[in-house]
Amino acid sequence: MLRKVALASCIGSTVEWYDFFIYATASALVFNKLFFPELSPLVGSLVALGTYAAGFLARPIGGLVFGIIGDRKGRKSALVTTLLMVGIATFVVGLLPTYETIGSAGAIILVIVRLIHGFGIGGEQGNAILITCEHAPARSRGFYGALVQLGAPAGFVLPLGLFALLTSTLSEEAFLSWGWRIPFLLSAVLVGIGMYIRLHLSESPLFKREGAQREPNPLSRMLREYPRPVILGIGAKLLEATVFTTYAVIITAYAVSRGIDRSVMTEATLIAILLELIALPLFGMLSDRIGRKPVYLLGAAVNLALVYPTFWVVYGDHQPLIWIMLVGTLAIGHAAMYAPQAAFFAELFPTRMRASGISFVQQIGALIGSVGTLGAGWFLALANGTPWILASYIALIAVITLVCVVRLPETRGKMIEQD
């Protein structure tokens, strides 16, 4: 039963993250030309990424709403609703007229759709983790939690690979005319598969055990009784969110604006994230052996060490080294934080308010980390394309995360069934 639940959660999360990240890939590659053609290439790319950031503004709201739903009505109910919401929004993007047809109205609709995306994903992440972690025994919770985390990089790889295939087989004119729509329209098939899986998913046994004792106001009570884990958890989340947004999205747009071929960045990112898919379960298992904190701290330290070298490689157009840096920052640095994060955050809160707790920590942390990075991206234009302000910002975030993780309690082996 546990393996079935973990597999179902991973597949369902992959579908939903596919819908979320397909927008990120399109933002970095084509949305500046389709919806903001009146702007310069760099500014247009940053504005397109700004619409991507709109989704992060909605994520905390979705996390709060569906965290409460997860604690009151069940993890499964929240997961079915979020998948349907994100799937419909993605399909709409595939049908959306561009600037050439309806002018700025297309960009406005794009932002609205992106807000729906963010709202749904905000409620997805915490509940998907909990329905698996609450089935898993304490001795292997890190591993099974990491399996759910595969959904995000897998959901990123699918559109990235699909866009790479389309750009290599279609002419640029055909790709900009209709080819970019294909990944969005295909989401309807994936959502159908994901919906079938989620409807047949077993509810969390710990949630069912709560019965009539479920907390009527889980969010307010969680904030009142667990302020320290909330604040430190948000700080721990900051770097993980910042790193993924930077190296999987922003750096591609920046590199293309520097004259590096788009295919170089796409292929390098694709390989790094494919390797992360292998690394995540391994780091999850490692966290079951030596603890959540040591593995998390390793990832944060790796990213602190590599932030300046990575931007130097892109700024100087040292293309052979780009692959190495992205593998280091994503497949090692990000994976070592993201893998234990699921079990780590779930173990910080009791069952009756766990969905609210993990959703709040993850989504507020993602908002600050990701939107902060996208906002810092404007300094690339203000500083004539030099990346050192952005790199310094990421280094500061890394220090904050290191301090917060050190201050959090070690949770490996915690019997959450007794909470």
GROMACS .gro file of C-alpha atoms in nm:
model
  419
    1MET     CA    1   0.000   0.000   0.000
    2LEU     CA    2   0.280   0.244   0.090
    3ARG     CA    3   0.459   0.200  -0.242
    4LYS     CA    4   0.132   0.243  -0.428
    5VAL     CA    5   0.056   0.567  -0.242
    6ALA     CA    6   0.409   0.699  -0.298
    7LEU     CA    7   0.399   0.617  -0.669
    8ALA     CA    8   0.054   0.769  -0.708
    9SER     CA    9   0.160   1.086  -0.524
   10CYS     CA   10   0.474   1.116  -0.737
   11ILE     CA   11   0.285   1.074  -1.066
   12GLY     CA   12   0.009   1.313  -0.964
   13SER     CA   13   0.263   1.572  -0.849
   14THR     CA   14   0.459   1.534  -1.172
   15VAL     CA   15   0.149   1.614  -1.376
   16GLU     CA   16   0.068   1.920  -1.167
   17TRP     CA   17   0.427   2.049  -1.167
   18TYR     CA   18   0.440   1.991  -1.544
   19ASP     CA   19   0.150   2.234  -1.575
   20PHE     CA   20   0.327   2.481  -1.347
   21PHE     CA   21   0.675   2.465  -1.501
   22ILE     CA   22   0.566   2.458  -1.863
   23TYR     CA   23   0.488   2.824  -1.812
   24ALA     CA   24   0.837   2.885  -1.672
   25THR     CA   25   1.003   2.729  -1.976
   26ALA     CA   26   0.787   2.926  -2.217
   27SER     CA   27   0.856   3.245  -2.020
   28ALA     CA   28   1.230   3.198  -2.058
   29LEU     CA   29   1.215   3.103  -2.427
   30VAL     CA   30   0.925   3.264  -2.615
   31PHE     CA   31   0.678   3.468  -2.411
   32ASN     CA   32   0.886   3.785  -2.443
   33LYS     CA   33   0.844   3.766  -2.823
   34LEU     CA   34   0.479   3.660  -2.822
   35PHE     CA   35   0.332   3.886  -2.554
   36PHE     CA   36   0.592   4.164  -2.502
   37PRO     CA   37   0.744   4.227  -2.849
   38GLU     CA   38   0.763   4.604  -2.797
   39LEU     CA   39   1.035   4.565  -2.530
   40SER     CA   40   1.409   4.497  -2.569
   41PRO     CA   41   1.512   4.128  -2.554
   42LEU     CA   42   1.651   4.144  -2.199
   43VAL     CA   43   1.372   4.359  -2.055
   44GLY     CA   44   1.110   4.157  -2.241
   45SER     CA   45   1.252   3.837  -2.094
   46LEU     CA   46   1.247   3.985  -1.744
   47VAL     CA   47   0.887   4.106  -1.785
   48ALA     CA   48   0.786   3.761  -1.909
   49LEU     CA   49   0.953   3.612  -1.603
   50GLY     CA   50   0.765   3.870  -1.399
   51THR     CA   51   0.437   3.714  -1.512
   52TYR     CA   52   0.587   3.383  -1.403
   53ALA     CA   53   0.648   3.545  -1.064
   54ALA     CA   54   0.277   3.627  -1.038
   55GLY     CA   55   0.219   3.260  -0.974
   56PHE     CA   56   0.441   3.277  -0.669
   57LEU     CA   57   0.230   3.560  -0.529
   58ALA     CA   58  -0.074   3.332  -0.539
   59ARG     CA   59   0.103   3.026  -0.397
   60PRO     CA   60   0.086   3.130  -0.029
   61ILE     CA   61  -0.286   3.201  -0.061
   62GLY     CA   62  -0.341   2.860  -0.217
   63GLY     CA   63  -0.125   2.704   0.051
   64LEU     CA   64  -0.328   2.866   0.329
   65VAL     CA   65  -0.665   2.773   0.177
   66PHE     CA   66  -0.580   2.415   0.084
   67GLY     CA   67  -0.376   2.364   0.398
   68ILE     CA   68  -0.693   2.429   0.597
   69ILE     CA   69  -0.892   2.206   0.361
   70GLY     CA   70  -0.630   1.933   0.402
   71ASP     CA   71  -0.656   1.951   0.782
   72ARG     CA   72  -1.036   1.969   0.786
   73LYS     CA   73  -1.158   1.766   0.486
   74GLY     CA   74  -0.860   1.549   0.404
   75ARG     CA   75  -0.538   1.550   0.202
   76LYS     CA   76  -0.705   1.367  -0.089
   77SER     CA   77  -0.985   1.624  -0.133
   78ALA     CA   78  -0.731   1.904  -0.159
   79LEU     CA   79  -0.518   1.715  -0.413
   80VAL     CA   80  -0.807   1.639  -0.650
   81THR     CA   81  -0.922   2.002  -0.650
   82THR     CA   82  -0.578   2.152  -0.709
   83LEU     CA   83  -0.501   1.920  -1.001
   84LEU     CA   84  -0.824   2.012  -1.180
   85MET     CA   85  -0.765   2.383  -1.122
   86VAL     CA   86  -0.409   2.387  -1.255
   87GLY     CA   87  -0.493   2.161  -1.548
   88ILE     CA   88  -0.772   2.382  -1.680
   89ALA     CA   89  -0.557   2.694  -1.647
   90THR     CA   90  -0.274   2.532  -1.844
   91PHE     CA   91  -0.503   2.427  -2.128
   92VAL     CA   92  -0.633   2.786  -2.153
   93VAL     CA   93  -0.278   2.915  -2.212
   94GLY     CA   94  -0.249   2.682  -2.511
   95LEU     CA   95  -0.552   2.854  -2.667
   96LEU     CA   96  -0.455   3.211  -2.576
   97PRO     CA   97  -0.421   3.471  -2.856
   98THR     CA   98  -0.089   3.661  -2.856
   99TYR     CA   99  -0.004   4.033  -2.865
  100GLU     CA  100  -0.031   4.034  -3.243
  101THR     CA  101  -0.398   3.931  -3.222
  102ILE     CA  102  -0.542   4.099  -2.911
  103GLY     CA  103  -0.264   4.330  -2.794
  104SER     CA  104  -0.195   4.372  -2.423
  105ALA     CA  105  -0.513   4.182  -2.331
  106GLY     CA  106  -0.322   3.861  -2.397
  107ALA     CA  107  -0.064   3.952  -2.135
  108ILE     CA  108  -0.338   4.037  -1.884
  109ILE     CA  109  -0.507   3.700  -1.936
  110LEU     CA  110  -0.166   3.537  -1.905
  111VAL     CA  111  -0.119   3.690  -1.560
  112ILE     CA  112  -0.468   3.578  -1.448
  113VAL     CA  113  -0.400   3.223  -1.561
  114ARG     CA  114  -0.067   3.231  -1.385
  115LEU     CA  115  -0.236   3.336  -1.061
  116ILE     CA  116  -0.465   3.033  -1.089
  117HIS     CA  117  -0.158   2.816  -1.148
  118GLY     CA  118   0.008   2.947  -0.834
  119PHE     CA  119  -0.306   2.911  -0.623
  120GLY     CA  120  -0.339   2.545  -0.718
  121ILE     CA  121   0.028   2.455  -0.674
  122GLY     CA  122   0.031   2.629  -0.337
  123GLY     CA  123  -0.225   2.378  -0.212
  124GLU     CA  124  -0.076   2.080  -0.393
  125GLN     CA  125   0.270   2.053  -0.248
  126GLY     CA  126   0.206   2.014   0.123
  127ASN     CA  127  -0.087   1.776   0.087
  128ALA     CA  128   0.097   1.553  -0.164
  129ILE     CA  129   0.387   1.520   0.080
  130LEU     CA  130   0.164   1.443   0.376
  131ILE     CA  131  -0.048   1.174   0.214
  132THR     CA  132   0.276   0.980   0.157
  133CYS     CA  133   0.472   1.071   0.471
  134GLU     CA  134   0.175   0.987   0.693
  135HIS     CA  135   0.166   0.638   0.539
  136ALA     CA  136   0.543   0.586   0.578
  137PRO     CA  137   0.724   0.441   0.883
  138ALA     CA  138   0.968   0.667   1.067
  139ARG     CA  139   1.274   0.468   0.957
  140SER     CA  140   1.214   0.538   0.584
  141ARG     CA  141   1.010   0.858   0.583
  142GLY     CA  142   1.293   1.060   0.429
  143PHE     CA  143   1.314   0.822   0.133
  144TYR     CA  144   0.940   0.814   0.065
  145GLY     CA  145   0.910   1.188   0.110
  146ALA     CA  146   1.188   1.233  -0.146
  147LEU     CA  147   0.991   1.021  -0.395
  148VAL     CA  148   0.711   1.278  -0.382
  149GLN     CA  149   0.970   1.550  -0.439
  150LEU     CA  150   1.055   1.384  -0.771
  151GLY     CA  151   0.737   1.543  -0.904
  152ALA     CA  152   0.884   1.893  -0.927
  153PRO     CA  153   1.203   1.816  -1.126
  154ALA     CA  154   1.020   1.554  -1.335
  155GLY     CA  155   0.746   1.807  -1.406
  156PHE     CA  156   1.017   2.051  -1.513
  157VAL     CA  157   1.204   1.802  -1.732
  158LEU     CA  158   0.898   1.704  -1.936
  159PRO     CA  159   0.822   2.050  -2.079
  160LEU     CA  160   1.192   2.131  -2.105
  161GLY     CA  161   1.251   1.818  -2.313
  162LEU     CA  162   0.938   1.879  -2.516
  163PHE     CA  163   1.037   2.238  -2.591
  164ALA     CA  164   1.388   2.121  -2.685
  165LEU     CA  165   1.236   1.871  -2.929
  166LEU     CA  166   1.006   2.130  -3.081
  167THR     CA  167   1.275   2.397  -3.122
  168SER     CA  168   1.509   2.147  -3.288
  169THR     CA  169   1.252   2.009  -3.534
  170LEU     CA  170   1.044   2.316  -3.618
  171SER     CA  171   1.151   2.636  -3.786
  172GLU     CA  172   1.155   2.940  -3.558
  173GLU     CA  173   0.858   3.082  -3.747
  174ALA     CA  174   0.652   2.765  -3.699
  175PHE     CA  175   0.751   2.736  -3.334
  176LEU     CA  176   0.649   3.095  -3.257
  177SER     CA  177   0.330   3.059  -3.461
  178TRP     CA  178   0.186   2.737  -3.320
  179GLY     CA  179   0.456   2.499  -3.194
  180TRP     CA  180   0.481   2.656  -2.848
  181ARG     CA  181   0.114   2.572  -2.784
  182ILE     CA  182   0.159   2.195  -2.810
  183PRO     CA  183   0.299   2.136  -2.457
  184PHE     CA  184   0.014   2.336  -2.303
  185LEU     CA  185  -0.257   2.150  -2.494
  186LEU     CA  186  -0.101   1.811  -2.415
  187SER     CA  187  -0.157   1.884  -2.047
  188ALA     CA  188  -0.522   1.783  -2.089
  189VAL     CA  189  -0.413   1.422  -2.142
  190LEU     CA  190  -0.174   1.428  -1.847
  191VAL     CA  191  -0.435   1.584  -1.618
  192GLY     CA  192  -0.680   1.310  -1.711
  193ILE     CA  193  -0.425   1.048  -1.607
  194GLY     CA  194  -0.341   1.234  -1.288
  195MET     CA  195  -0.707   1.276  -1.197
  196TYR     CA  196  -0.771   0.903  -1.233
  197ILE     CA  197  -0.475   0.829  -1.007
  198ARG     CA  198  -0.576   1.076  -0.739
  199LEU     CA  199  -0.937   0.962  -0.728
  200HIS     CA  200  -0.812   0.610  -0.646
  201LEU     CA  201  -0.560   0.728  -0.385
  202SER     CA  202  -0.601   0.618  -0.022
  203GLU     CA  203  -0.655   0.891   0.236
  204SER     CA  204  -0.390   0.944   0.504
  205PRO     CA  205  -0.440   0.697   0.792
  206LEU     CA  206  -0.332   0.959   1.047
  207PHE     CA  207  -0.590   1.204   0.916
  208LYS     CA  208  -0.865   0.941   0.931
  209ARG     CA  209  -0.762   0.853   1.287
  210GLU     CA  210  -0.820   1.213   1.397
  211GLY     CA  211  -1.195   1.167   1.338
  212ALA     CA  212  -1.405   1.410   1.539
  213GLN     CA  213  -1.093   1.553   1.706
  214ARG     CA  214  -0.991   1.752   1.397
  215GLU     CA  215  -0.879   2.107   1.467
  216PRO     CA  216  -1.147   2.364   1.360
  217ASN     CA  217  -0.892   2.646   1.319
  218PRO     CA  218  -0.566   2.471   1.223
  219LEU     CA  219  -0.389   2.770   1.070
  220SER     CA  220  -0.439   3.016   1.356
  221ARG     CA  221  -0.355   2.756   1.618
  222MET     CA  222  -0.044   2.647   1.428
  223LEU     CA  223   0.083   3.005   1.408
  224ARG     CA  224   0.008   3.061   1.775
  225GLU     CA  225   0.163   2.742   1.911
  226TYR     CA  226   0.450   2.679   1.667
  227PRO     CA  227   0.601   3.019   1.575
  228ARG     CA  228   0.963   2.902   1.601
  229PRO     CA  229   0.935   2.608   1.355
  230VAL     CA  230   0.738   2.834   1.119
  231ILE     CA  231   0.996   3.113   1.112
  232LEU     CA  232   1.298   2.884   1.094
  233GLY     CA  233   1.126   2.659   0.840
  234ILE     CA  234   1.062   2.955   0.611
  235GLY     CA  235   1.428   3.050   0.641
  236ALA     CA  236   1.530   2.694   0.555
  237LYS     CA  237   1.304   2.698   0.248
  238LEU     CA  238   1.444   3.027   0.114
  239LEU     CA  239   1.761   2.900  -0.050
  240GLU     CA  240   1.603   2.589  -0.200
  241ALA     CA  241   1.336   2.800  -0.372
  242THR     CA  242   1.588   3.065  -0.476
  243VAL     CA  243   1.830   2.813  -0.624
  244PHE     CA  244   1.575   2.630  -0.836
  245THR     CA  245   1.418   2.948  -0.975
  246THR     CA  246   1.759   3.096  -1.051
  247TYR     CA  247   1.934   2.802  -1.216
  248ALA     CA  248   1.634   2.641  -1.384
  249VAL     CA  249   1.469   2.959  -1.516
  250ILE     CA  250   1.647   3.296  -1.472
  251ILE     CA  251   1.993   3.192  -1.577
  252THR     CA  252   1.860   3.062  -1.911
  253ALA     CA  253   1.708   3.398  -2.000
  254TYR     CA  254   2.024   3.575  -1.883
  255ALA     CA  255   2.254   3.347  -2.083
  256VAL     CA  256   2.048   3.390  -2.401
  257SER     CA  257   2.064   3.769  -2.358
  258ARG     CA  258   2.445   3.732  -2.334
  259GLY     CA  259   2.453   3.559  -2.672
  260ILE     CA  260   2.478   3.199  -2.554
  261ASP     CA  261   2.275   2.967  -2.775
  262ARG     CA  262   1.940   2.874  -2.625
  263SER     CA  263   1.999   2.503  -2.693
  264VAL     CA  264   2.317   2.506  -2.482
  265MET     CA  265   2.127   2.622  -2.173
  266THR     CA  266   1.829   2.397  -2.240
  267GLU     CA  267   2.045   2.086  -2.275
  268ALA     CA  268   2.262   2.171  -1.973
  269THR     CA  269   1.958   2.232  -1.754
  270LEU     CA  270   1.792   1.915  -1.879
  271ILE     CA  271   2.094   1.700  -1.792
  272ALA     CA  272   2.134   1.861  -1.448
  273ILE     CA  273   1.770   1.798  -1.355
  274LEU     CA  274   1.776   1.443  -1.492
  275LEU     CA  275   2.069   1.377  -1.259
  276GLU     CA  276   1.873   1.538  -0.977
  277LEU     CA  277   1.599   1.280  -1.031
  278ILE     CA  278   1.857   1.014  -0.948
  279ALA     CA  279   2.004   1.209  -0.656
  280LEU     CA  280   1.678   1.286  -0.474
  281PRO     CA  281   1.597   0.932  -0.351
  282LEU     CA  282   1.962   0.884  -0.254
  283PHE     CA  283   1.969   1.199  -0.044
  284GLY     CA  284   1.632   1.099   0.104
  285MET     CA  285   1.778   0.765   0.213
  286LEU     CA  286   2.085   0.941   0.348
  287SER     CA  287   1.864   1.164   0.563
  288ASP     CA  288   1.707   0.849   0.712
  289ARG     CA  289   2.055   0.734   0.814
  290ILE     CA  290   2.236   1.047   0.933
  291GLY     CA  291   1.953   1.297   0.984
  292ARG     CA  292   1.762   1.565   0.796
  293LYS     CA  293   1.986   1.852   0.907
  294PRO     CA  294   2.329   1.725   0.791
  295VAL     CA  295   2.199   1.652   0.441
  296TYR     CA  296   2.017   1.985   0.419
  297LEU     CA  297   2.324   2.175   0.539
  298LEU     CA  298   2.537   1.999   0.277
  299GLY     CA  299   2.310   2.126   0.000
  300ALA     CA  300   2.310   2.482   0.133
  301ALA     CA  301   2.690   2.485   0.167
  302VAL     CA  302   2.739   2.356  -0.189
  303ASN     CA  303   2.522   2.631  -0.331
  304LEU     CA  304   2.696   2.899  -0.128
  305ALA     CA  305   3.031   2.778  -0.262
  306LEU     CA  306   2.916   2.765  -0.626
  307VAL     CA  307   2.708   3.081  -0.665
  308TYR     CA  308   2.987   3.316  -0.781
  309PRO     CA  309   3.165   3.057  -1.001
  310THR     CA  310   2.835   2.974  -1.173
  311PHE     CA  311   2.760   3.333  -1.269
  312TRP     CA  312   3.122   3.389  -1.371
  313VAL     CA  313   3.096   3.095  -1.611
  314VAL     CA  314   2.781   3.232  -1.776
  315TYR     CA  315   2.897   3.594  -1.778
  316GLY     CA  316   3.227   3.496  -1.940
  317ASP     CA  317   3.062   3.254  -2.187
  318HIS     CA  318   3.268   2.957  -2.069
  319GLN     CA  319   3.025   2.711  -2.223
  320PRO     CA  320   3.194   2.379  -2.138
  321LEU     CA  321   3.182   2.470  -1.769
  322ILE     CA  322   2.812   2.563  -1.772
  323TRP     CA  323   2.718   2.196  -1.764
  324ILE     CA  324   2.941   2.130  -1.463
  325MET     CA  325   2.809   2.427  -1.265
  326LEU     CA  326   2.443   2.342  -1.324
  327VAL     CA  327   2.502   1.982  -1.221
  328GLY     CA  328   2.670   2.104  -0.902
  329THR     CA  329   2.401   2.356  -0.810
  330LEU     CA  330   2.096   2.148  -0.905
  331ALA     CA  331   2.183   1.777  -0.896
  332ILE     CA  332   2.387   1.811  -0.575
  333GLY     CA  333   2.314   2.141  -0.401
  334HIS     CA  334   1.941   2.165  -0.466
  335ALA     CA  335   1.873   1.791  -0.437
  336ALA     CA  336   2.045   1.768  -0.098
  337MET     CA  337   1.805   2.032   0.037
  338TYR     CA  338   1.490   1.930  -0.148
  339ALA     CA  339   1.507   1.555  -0.071
  340PRO     CA  340   1.494   1.570   0.312
  341GLN     CA  341   1.272   1.878   0.312
  342ALA     CA  342   0.948   1.679   0.275
  343ALA     CA  343   0.994   1.464   0.584
  344PHE     CA  344   1.177   1.740   0.773
  345PHE     CA  345   0.893   1.993   0.746
  346ALA     CA  346   0.619   1.731   0.796
  347GLU     CA  347   0.782   1.620   1.121
  348LEU     CA  348   0.780   1.973   1.264
  349PHE     CA  349   0.401   1.982   1.317
  350PRO     CA  350   0.130   1.758   1.473
  351THR     CA  351  -0.125   1.578   1.253
  352ARG     CA  352  -0.422   1.802   1.330
  353MET     CA  353  -0.246   2.108   1.185
  354ARG     CA  354   0.027   1.949   0.974
  355ALA     CA  355  -0.118   2.042   0.632
  356SER     CA  356  -0.153   2.405   0.739
  357GLY     CA  357   0.197   2.407   0.888
  358ILE     CA  358   0.387   2.255   0.598
  359SER     CA  359   0.189   2.451   0.338
  360PHE     CA  360   0.247   2.782   0.515
  361VAL     CA  361   0.621   2.724   0.560
  362GLN     CA  362   0.678   2.602   0.206
  363GLN     CA  363   0.472   2.862   0.025
  364ILE     CA  364   0.584   3.167   0.221
  365GLY     CA  365   0.943   3.051   0.182
  366ALA     CA  366   0.891   2.994  -0.190
  367LEU     CA  367   0.733   3.338  -0.229
  368ILE     CA  368   1.019   3.521  -0.061
  369GLY     CA  369   1.289   3.311  -0.225
  370SER     CA  370   1.154   3.296  -0.578
  371VAL     CA  371   0.998   3.639  -0.615
  372GLY     CA  372   1.303   3.790  -0.447
  373THR     CA  373   1.522   3.628  -0.709
  374LEU     CA  374   1.301   3.740  -0.996
  375GLY     CA  375   1.297   4.092  -0.855
  376ALA     CA  376   1.674   4.085  -0.822
  377GLY     CA  377   1.684   3.990  -1.188
  378TRP     CA  378   1.599   4.348  -1.273
  379PHE     CA  379   1.944   4.443  -1.147
  380LEU     CA  380   2.083   4.258  -1.447
  381ALA     CA  381   1.935   4.529  -1.667
  382LEU     CA  382   2.022   4.814  -1.428
  383ALA     CA  383   2.383   4.693  -1.397
  384ASN     CA  384   2.432   4.659  -1.773
  385GLY     CA  385   2.418   4.281  -1.764
  386THR     CA  386   2.667   4.214  -1.484
  387PRO     CA  387   2.541   3.943  -1.244
  388TRP     CA  388   2.726   4.018  -0.922
  389ILE     CA  389   2.441   4.188  -0.735
  390LEU     CA  390   2.216   3.890  -0.803
  391ALA     CA  391   2.494   3.648  -0.704
  392SER     CA  392   2.549   3.838  -0.378
  393TYR     CA  393   2.177   3.824  -0.304
  394ILE     CA  394   2.178   3.445  -0.344
  395ALA     CA  395   2.487   3.416  -0.122
  396LEU     CA  396   2.307   3.614   0.150
  397ILE     CA  397   2.005   3.384   0.124
  398ALA     CA  398   2.238   3.084   0.157
  399VAL     CA  399   2.377   3.219   0.485
  400ILE     CA  400   2.024   3.278   0.620
  401THR     CA  401   1.924   2.922   0.532
  402LEU     CA  402   2.234   2.774   0.693
  403VAL     CA  403   2.163   2.959   1.019
  404CYS     CA  404   1.795   2.858   1.022
  405VAL     CA  405   1.862   2.489   0.955
  406VAL     CA  406   2.121   2.482   1.235
  407ARG     CA  407   1.861   2.625   1.475
  408LEU     CA  408   1.585   2.378   1.378
  409PRO     CA  409   1.553   2.053   1.579
  410GLU     CA  410   1.661   1.724   1.422
  411THR     CA  411   1.345   1.523   1.344
  412ARG     CA  412   1.480   1.196   1.202
  413GLY     CA  413   1.301   0.900   1.360
  414LYS     CA  414   1.022   1.110   1.510
  415MET     CA  415   0.702   0.911   1.572
  416ILE     CA  416   0.449   1.147   1.416
  417GLU     CA  417   0.177   0.889   1.483
  418GLN     CA  418   0.193   0.993   1.849
  419ASP     CA  419   0.143   1.367   1.782
   0.00000   0.00000   0.00000
